XYZ file of C-alpha atoms in Angstrom:
529
model
C 183.711 149.865 -47.346
C 186.457 147.353 -46.576
C 189.148 148.816 -44.349
C 192.772 147.719 -44.069
C 194.923 147.440 -40.942
C 198.542 146.633 -41.695
C 201.587 145.903 -39.561
C 202.980 149.285 -40.629
C 199.888 151.072 -39.334
C 200.029 149.088 -36.097
C 203.697 149.945 -35.610
C 203.000 153.613 -36.191
C 200.217 153.440 -33.623
C 202.671 152.434 -30.928
C 204.505 155.711 -31.431
C 201.428 157.726 -30.528
C 200.757 159.125 -27.093
C 198.519 156.855 -25.020
C 196.762 157.284 -21.672
C 198.826 156.506 -18.594
C 197.798 152.863 -18.387
C 199.504 150.446 -16.031
C 201.919 148.244 -17.951
C 201.579 144.631 -16.798
C 203.623 141.704 -18.077
C 201.687 139.304 -20.355
C 201.962 136.338 -17.994
C 200.639 138.318 -15.055
C 197.876 139.831 -17.206
C 196.774 136.334 -18.181
C 196.568 135.431 -14.501
C 194.567 138.569 -13.734
C 192.186 137.776 -16.567
C 191.614 134.308 -15.178
C 190.933 135.889 -11.794
C 188.497 138.359 -13.385
C 186.615 135.521 -15.084
C 186.420 133.727 -11.753
C 185.164 136.951 -10.184
C 182.327 137.099 -12.691
C 181.488 133.442 -12.076
C 181.419 134.183 -8.349
C 178.720 136.765 -9.082
C 176.486 134.379 -11.051
C 173.749 134.799 -8.447
C 173.840 138.588 -8.849
C 173.642 138.133 -12.635
C 170.583 135.893 -12.274
C 168.817 138.269 -9.885
C 169.472 141.292 -12.100
C 168.325 139.559 -15.269
C 165.150 138.243 -13.649
C 164.329 141.526 -11.906
C 164.720 143.703 -14.997
C 162.773 141.140 -17.044
C 159.881 141.431 -14.598
C 159.805 145.243 -14.903
C 159.290 145.013 -18.688
C 159.536 148.773 -19.230
C 159.527 150.627 -22.547
C 162.005 153.270 -23.653
C 162.155 156.534 -21.688
C 159.955 154.896 -19.038
C 162.617 152.599 -17.508
C 161.844 153.966 -14.037
C 162.018 150.761 -11.977
C 164.881 149.442 -14.078
C 167.100 152.483 -13.589
C 166.233 152.774 -9.892
C 167.190 149.134 -9.382
C 170.455 149.249 -11.356
C 171.718 152.474 -9.787
C 170.980 151.090 -6.316
C 173.189 148.077 -7.091
C 175.967 150.341 -8.353
C 175.761 152.769 -5.430
C 175.954 149.860 -3.017
C 179.207 148.877 -4.719
C 180.874 152.278 -4.481
C 179.958 153.922 -7.791
C 179.030 157.604 -7.942
C 175.727 158.121 -9.747
C 174.682 161.112 -11.811
C 170.990 160.906 -12.660
C 168.967 162.577 -15.386
C 171.822 163.026 -17.837
C 170.908 164.781 -21.100
C 167.608 165.777 -19.514
C 166.356 162.174 -19.617
C 164.830 161.114 -16.278
C 165.765 157.427 -16.642
C 169.311 158.099 -17.887
C 172.311 158.018 -15.551
C 176.034 157.534 -15.401
C 177.979 155.595 -12.774
C 181.693 156.226 -12.187
C 184.367 154.679 -10.037
C 188.025 155.686 -10.066
C 191.169 154.002 -8.791
C 194.194 156.218 -8.213
C 194.952 159.144 -10.484
C 195.177 159.155 -14.238
C 194.821 155.947 -16.160
C 192.349 155.196 -18.957
C 188.637 155.927 -18.773
C 186.702 152.889 -19.981
C 182.999 153.376 -20.704
C 180.809 150.286 -20.495
C 177.205 150.355 -21.723
C 174.168 148.231 -22.533
C 170.498 148.826 -23.323
C 167.506 148.776 -20.958
C 164.187 148.989 -22.775
C 161.570 146.478 -23.835
C 159.256 145.912 -26.792
C 155.525 146.782 -26.996
C 153.055 143.899 -26.682
C 155.798 141.322 -26.021
C 154.788 140.339 -22.477
C 155.556 136.635 -22.184
C 156.029 134.015 -19.488
C 159.623 132.813 -19.510
C 160.557 129.170 -19.658
C 157.453 127.897 -21.499
C 157.531 126.838 -25.157
C 154.216 128.436 -26.082
C 152.627 131.872 -26.296
C 151.359 133.012 -22.886
C 151.592 136.687 -21.878
C 152.242 137.609 -18.272
C 149.850 140.533 -18.837
C 147.816 140.538 -22.038
C 148.837 143.402 -24.340
C 151.610 144.642 -22.052
C 155.222 145.315 -23.048
C 158.018 142.899 -22.266
C 161.603 142.017 -23.066
C 161.097 140.686 -26.573
C 164.627 141.816 -27.453
C 166.521 140.720 -24.349
C 167.662 144.110 -23.071
C 167.019 142.920 -19.523
C 170.359 141.093 -19.506
C 173.104 143.485 -20.615
C 173.498 145.537 -17.463
C 173.986 142.337 -15.470
C 176.833 141.423 -17.842
C 178.507 144.798 -17.375
C 178.074 145.134 -13.628
C 179.396 141.646 -12.883
C 182.408 142.407 -15.090
C 183.001 145.845 -13.576
C 182.856 144.551 -10.002
C 185.293 141.750 -10.779
C 187.716 144.195 -12.412
C 187.246 146.743 -9.628
C 188.494 144.224 -7.049
C 191.635 143.638 -9.111
C 192.244 147.344 -9.731
C 192.151 148.026 -5.990
C 194.517 145.217 -5.029
C 196.955 145.756 -7.909
C 196.692 149.561 -7.705
C 195.786 149.789 -11.396
C 194.844 153.407 -12.173
C 191.774 154.130 -14.225
C 188.082 154.981 -14.277
C 185.102 152.760 -15.019
C 182.104 154.623 -16.442
C 178.894 152.603 -16.687
C 175.923 153.990 -18.602
C 172.529 152.814 -19.913
C 171.185 152.535 -23.439
C 167.912 154.264 -22.651
C 165.160 153.959 -25.297
C 167.290 152.033 -27.790
C 164.248 150.748 -29.661
C 163.246 154.267 -30.809
C 167.010 155.120 -30.938
C 166.225 158.106 -28.762
C 169.113 158.675 -26.333
C 172.697 157.854 -27.347
C 172.980 160.694 -29.882
C 171.998 163.066 -27.057
C 174.616 161.499 -24.771
C 177.221 162.136 -27.474
C 176.007 165.691 -28.076
C 176.118 166.506 -24.373
C 179.641 165.188 -23.796
C 179.134 161.964 -21.836
C 182.076 160.390 -23.684
C 184.267 163.505 -23.816
C 187.012 162.148 -21.532
C 186.576 158.476 -22.445
C 189.423 156.502 -24.013
C 187.476 153.435 -25.180
C 183.897 152.145 -25.154
C 182.831 148.554 -24.568
C 179.201 147.925 -25.417
C 177.355 144.662 -24.972
C 174.198 143.290 -26.536
C 172.258 140.078 -26.214
C 172.726 137.485 -28.930
C 172.923 133.727 -29.370
C 176.713 133.390 -29.594
C 179.736 134.942 -27.897
C 181.209 137.201 -30.541
C 182.431 140.594 -31.644
C 183.221 142.315 -34.934
C 185.076 145.228 -36.474
C 184.466 147.633 -39.330
C 180.984 148.361 -40.624
C 178.647 145.472 -39.792
C 175.472 144.550 -41.603
C 172.755 147.043 -40.841
C 171.915 150.701 -41.268
C 171.807 154.067 -39.609
C 168.444 155.717 -39.123
C 166.553 158.888 -38.397
C 163.237 158.371 -36.588
C 160.732 161.180 -37.210
C 157.179 162.096 -36.241
C 155.158 164.077 -38.812
C 152.129 165.801 -37.321
C 149.541 167.295 -39.658
C 147.034 169.904 -38.495
C 143.753 170.614 -40.300
C 140.214 171.562 -39.302
C 137.454 169.381 -37.917
C 133.914 169.276 -39.276
C 130.913 166.953 -39.345
C 131.936 164.194 -41.745
C 128.408 163.861 -43.130
C 126.794 167.219 -42.387
C 129.492 169.591 -43.694
C 132.582 167.676 -44.828
C 133.535 170.524 -47.183
C 134.238 172.664 -44.149
C 136.845 170.212 -42.841
C 140.507 169.825 -43.761
C 141.544 166.266 -42.981
C 144.890 165.775 -41.287
C 144.434 162.037 -41.800
C 144.152 162.554 -45.558
C 147.498 164.340 -45.411
C 149.131 161.515 -43.433
C 147.803 158.933 -45.873
C 148.920 160.984 -48.878
C 152.399 161.204 -47.375
C 152.454 157.419 -47.076
C 151.296 157.074 -50.692
C 153.923 159.532 -51.888
C 156.712 157.800 -49.991
C 155.648 154.358 -51.213
C 155.764 155.540 -54.840
C 159.195 157.071 -54.219
C 160.625 153.776 -52.889
C 161.118 152.498 -56.430
C 163.597 155.292 -57.047
C 165.649 154.902 -53.871
C 168.721 152.752 -53.346
C 167.891 149.087 -52.694
C 169.913 149.323 -49.473
C 167.377 151.670 -47.854
C 164.880 150.428 -45.297
C 161.918 152.620 -44.401
C 158.686 151.968 -42.554
C 155.968 153.902 -40.784
C 152.939 153.669 -38.520
C 150.089 156.125 -38.080
C 150.097 156.802 -34.356
C 147.140 159.197 -34.403
C 144.542 158.936 -37.156
C 141.677 160.878 -35.636
C 139.027 160.251 -33.020
C 135.918 158.838 -34.710
C 134.659 158.473 -38.281
C 131.974 161.160 -38.132
C 134.517 163.881 -37.260
C 136.974 165.063 -39.882
C 140.373 164.534 -38.169
C 141.998 167.827 -37.300
C 145.197 166.114 -36.094
C 147.061 163.123 -37.443
C 150.582 161.828 -36.865
C 152.637 159.339 -38.837
C 155.952 158.002 -37.505
C 158.740 157.187 -39.971
C 162.055 155.360 -39.763
C 164.381 156.276 -42.641
C 167.278 153.798 -42.707
C 170.354 153.846 -44.932
C 173.995 152.807 -44.833
C 175.808 156.137 -44.903
C 175.390 159.551 -43.332
C 174.723 161.234 -46.674
C 172.077 158.749 -47.768
C 170.274 158.891 -44.421
C 170.120 162.672 -44.640
C 168.995 162.536 -48.281
C 166.071 160.208 -47.487
C 165.117 162.337 -44.498
C 165.001 165.421 -46.729
C 162.895 163.545 -49.290
C 160.496 162.581 -46.501
C 160.248 166.214 -45.413
C 159.483 167.306 -48.973
C 156.775 164.679 -49.381
C 155.217 165.656 -46.057
C 155.056 169.309 -47.139
C 153.535 168.310 -50.475
C 150.889 166.220 -48.690
C 150.052 169.195 -46.486
C 149.648 171.462 -49.505
C 147.375 168.946 -51.235
C 145.041 168.887 -48.230
C 145.289 172.522 -47.160
C 146.771 171.434 -43.835
C 150.056 172.238 -42.116
C 152.804 169.858 -41.026
C 155.518 169.843 -38.392
C 158.159 167.184 -37.830
C 159.986 166.115 -34.703
C 163.052 163.898 -34.549
C 162.418 161.074 -32.094
C 165.847 159.526 -32.424
C 168.811 158.895 -34.669
C 171.447 156.230 -35.112
C 174.621 156.582 -37.118
C 175.859 153.663 -39.224
C 178.093 151.608 -36.938
C 181.844 151.233 -37.285
C 183.687 149.101 -34.751
C 187.346 149.260 -33.782
C 189.577 146.536 -35.186
C 192.382 146.352 -32.556
C 189.831 146.268 -29.734
C 187.771 143.605 -31.498
C 190.833 141.446 -32.068
C 191.786 141.712 -28.394
C 188.251 140.858 -27.308
C 188.139 137.881 -29.670
C 191.271 136.393 -28.087
C 189.456 136.555 -24.742
C 186.291 135.066 -26.233
C 188.270 132.071 -27.517
C 189.599 131.429 -24.025
C 186.129 131.561 -22.472
C 184.156 129.569 -25.017
C 180.417 129.015 -25.016
C 178.546 127.713 -21.962
C 178.074 123.957 -21.661
C 174.400 123.622 -22.465
C 172.465 120.798 -20.819
C 170.316 118.385 -22.870
C 167.245 120.038 -21.310
C 168.372 123.504 -22.440
C 168.984 122.260 -25.977
C 165.611 120.509 -26.015
C 163.893 123.684 -24.885
C 165.665 125.788 -27.528
C 164.565 123.412 -30.289
C 160.983 123.495 -28.994
C 160.917 127.305 -29.157
C 162.482 127.286 -32.627
C 159.793 124.870 -33.790
C 157.109 127.064 -32.215
C 158.023 130.053 -34.413
C 158.994 128.190 -37.567
C 162.754 128.575 -37.217
C 165.422 126.013 -38.016
C 165.451 123.504 -35.139
C 169.212 123.695 -34.533
C 169.220 124.258 -30.787
C 171.726 126.504 -29.024
C 175.080 127.341 -30.584
C 177.964 125.150 -29.468
C 180.829 126.653 -31.508
C 182.382 130.112 -31.286
C 182.071 132.019 -34.550
C 185.258 133.250 -36.173
C 186.244 136.908 -36.197
C 185.929 137.809 -39.851
C 186.750 140.874 -41.900
C 183.675 142.984 -42.662
C 181.881 142.422 -45.941
C 183.050 144.683 -48.749
C 179.390 145.615 -49.230
C 177.559 145.092 -45.933
C 173.902 144.120 -46.238
C 171.084 146.323 -45.050
C 169.244 145.628 -41.825
C 168.536 146.995 -38.378
C 170.046 149.959 -36.568
C 171.497 150.687 -33.147
C 172.391 154.101 -31.791
C 175.667 152.706 -30.482
C 176.666 153.819 -33.979
C 176.811 157.439 -32.782
C 179.135 156.430 -29.971
C 181.329 154.442 -32.366
C 182.080 157.624 -34.350
C 182.997 159.470 -31.154
C 185.430 157.075 -29.449
C 186.999 153.692 -30.274
C 184.124 151.271 -29.671
C 183.204 147.602 -29.970
C 180.151 145.528 -29.160
C 180.478 142.143 -27.478
C 177.465 139.886 -27.986
C 176.737 137.137 -25.495
C 174.638 133.926 -25.818
C 171.608 134.600 -23.624
C 168.979 133.987 -26.276
C 167.935 131.310 -28.749
C 168.994 131.500 -32.401
C 166.519 131.363 -35.293
C 163.892 133.585 -33.642
C 162.215 136.520 -35.475
C 163.456 139.344 -33.214
C 161.340 142.110 -31.678
C 158.827 139.423 -30.847
C 157.295 137.775 -27.786
C 159.217 134.579 -28.591
C 162.497 136.418 -28.003
C 161.391 136.923 -24.392
C 160.871 133.223 -23.667
C 164.503 132.428 -22.764
C 165.330 135.749 -21.158
C 164.675 134.770 -17.530
C 165.865 131.174 -17.711
C 169.177 129.352 -17.156
C 169.990 130.003 -20.818
C 169.997 133.762 -20.240
C 171.833 133.448 -16.926
C 174.640 131.249 -18.258
C 175.031 133.286 -21.433
C 175.335 136.531 -19.476
C 178.014 135.082 -17.209
C 180.005 134.130 -20.313
C 179.524 137.654 -21.658
C 180.616 139.143 -18.339
C 183.855 137.180 -18.470
C 184.628 138.477 -21.958
C 183.857 142.035 -20.874
C 185.998 141.800 -17.737
C 189.002 140.374 -19.567
C 188.776 143.019 -22.287
C 188.447 145.787 -19.699
C 191.716 144.587 -18.176
C 193.361 144.660 -21.602
C 192.369 148.289 -22.045
C 193.421 149.248 -18.512
C 196.843 147.605 -18.622
C 198.002 147.661 -22.257
C 199.012 151.135 -23.466
C 199.881 149.572 -26.821
C 196.285 148.427 -27.326
C 194.879 151.870 -26.550
C 197.389 153.445 -28.931
C 196.458 150.993 -31.692
C 192.754 151.589 -31.071
C 193.251 155.359 -31.303
C 195.341 155.021 -34.446
C 192.699 152.882 -36.144
C 190.018 155.394 -35.128
C 191.879 158.435 -36.481
C 193.884 156.975 -39.389
C 191.411 154.426 -40.763
C 187.851 154.869 -39.552
C 187.584 158.666 -39.537
C 190.261 159.433 -42.116
C 187.758 160.088 -44.907
C 184.405 159.855 -43.108
C 183.466 162.117 -40.210
C 180.590 161.884 -37.777
C 177.514 163.783 -38.978
C 175.061 164.220 -36.103
C 171.398 164.441 -37.081
C 170.377 166.431 -33.994
C 171.337 169.927 -32.891
C 169.175 171.588 -30.254
C 166.352 169.032 -30.215
C 165.129 167.916 -26.821
C 164.894 164.166 -26.110
C 161.401 162.731 -26.512
C 161.004 161.814 -22.854
C 157.215 161.507 -23.014
C 157.309 158.626 -25.490
C 155.637 155.410 -24.251
C 154.278 157.152 -21.154
C 150.645 156.400 -22.010
C 151.382 152.721 -22.643
C 153.215 152.313 -19.351
C 150.477 154.216 -17.510
C 148.006 151.695 -18.886
C 149.960 148.581 -17.892
C 152.393 149.386 -15.081
C 150.015 148.683 -12.192
C 148.952 145.404 -13.815
C 152.599 144.407 -14.140
C 153.678 145.526 -10.671
C 152.305 142.486 -8.751
C 154.486 140.295 -10.997
C 157.783 142.006 -10.150
C 160.414 139.500 -9.090
C 161.104 139.207 -5.352
C 164.632 137.736 -4.996
C 164.383 137.778 -1.201
C 161.572 135.259 -1.323
C 162.245 133.236 -4.477
C 165.426 131.762 -5.862
C 164.485 132.560 -9.472
C 161.698 134.259 -11.373
C 160.656 130.868 -12.751
C 160.179 129.680 -9.179
C 158.105 132.758 -8.328
C 155.867 132.149 -11.349
C 155.524 128.439 -10.547
C 157.046 127.397 -13.873
C 158.789 124.035 -14.054
C 161.978 124.269 -16.105
C 161.847 123.432 -18.927
C 158.136 123.409 -19.859
C 157.764 122.066 -23.388
C 154.052 121.270 -23.741
C 151.189 123.545 -22.772
C 148.872 121.923 -20.224
C 145.451 121.080 -21.618
């Protein structure tokens, strides 16, 4: 739905109560922003080390043990107070730092987890896993925390010197791929006292947006069927096949697709189909993602899935239970905050890519059949949202966006024209492309943090948009109530691969970059014969 933001609404927003932010004259704020950008640039080495280290850990959702230990150590060293295990999730944490009393609370987040089977050597334009079959950062989530921490440290220095009151709250997007944490953070009050949320995500340009973007919300659900085992040849009539039930559910859902809205996206995998063919499976589990573009339609498809699962159980004389793995609300981003961030983005611009970096990007694009356009060289315009946004992927930052005024800033650490959720998306993520793109993203984050800390008018406008436009007719509908987070997910995969991956962890004390540690010449375009 297209939303409107008029001068009248903006003027009314200024009349609303706002947090006790420090009011700084525009000229001085511009100077502080330039200083913040320089502060991020000064931390380019920290950005590189964080990106390369987290890339080398390659951990999946809920198992980001090394990643969270590493990040919280960096934050503690820099004066942040850490609370670990938030929402009952071992790898989740919050990090807070406060200057003075009062002032806005700005929450800054980014994701952590990797993708199954996407282990890949960085900096080489061909397929070569670091560890065959292992997970890796085939999405680029190894880079976002470096963006946020560099920005927060640069802003922290300024807040101390200028005595700008406020609190910085850093937090991790644990298990974003199965959308299994942020709804729990919201439920448990992580953002209760927050005034605004800045989220960041890897991309191939430096950009932000407002309103409802392309994409969907989702509920991620495991359906586990229970039957009775028997000898598949000797006495099959004595068995009740849980696998038959799982397959019948898939058949039923696939027939139902024709009669669902075209905007829906749904997909499933059978995670447990039995043990061996000569034993009738007594247990079987199928994992579904039901995606749609509104709260009501997500819930409707979820209920249809539940009905079909129960029907499949009845047809096979089995029983079925379902467990929510994760949820993501449809996203809605804050217009005044996005417009402020875009003004900062225009001042920063994209990194100056070298001919070698462009050549490498085109080689990777050719490798996966993408358009050989190289890296982006022009900032994209901030556009109004589509009147009818297209369907697509999901992100549980959507739940946060319905709780507090929120935007996402994307930064150019990856190569455009790649398939996503794929080993090829890991190729650039521990190279100069990722490092330079994250520094640019850190500058945009730092400058926008200063806007929110020092402009009461911006916070008032953001709150007005949130209450008078975004949530005027649509309210947040959480999909979880008392469910516990699925903290055991991916544990078996990481148990299988972690010790094989451990010898390849990056050692920044010994090597300047991860490419150097791996003996990779940058850029490597042709695989040695």
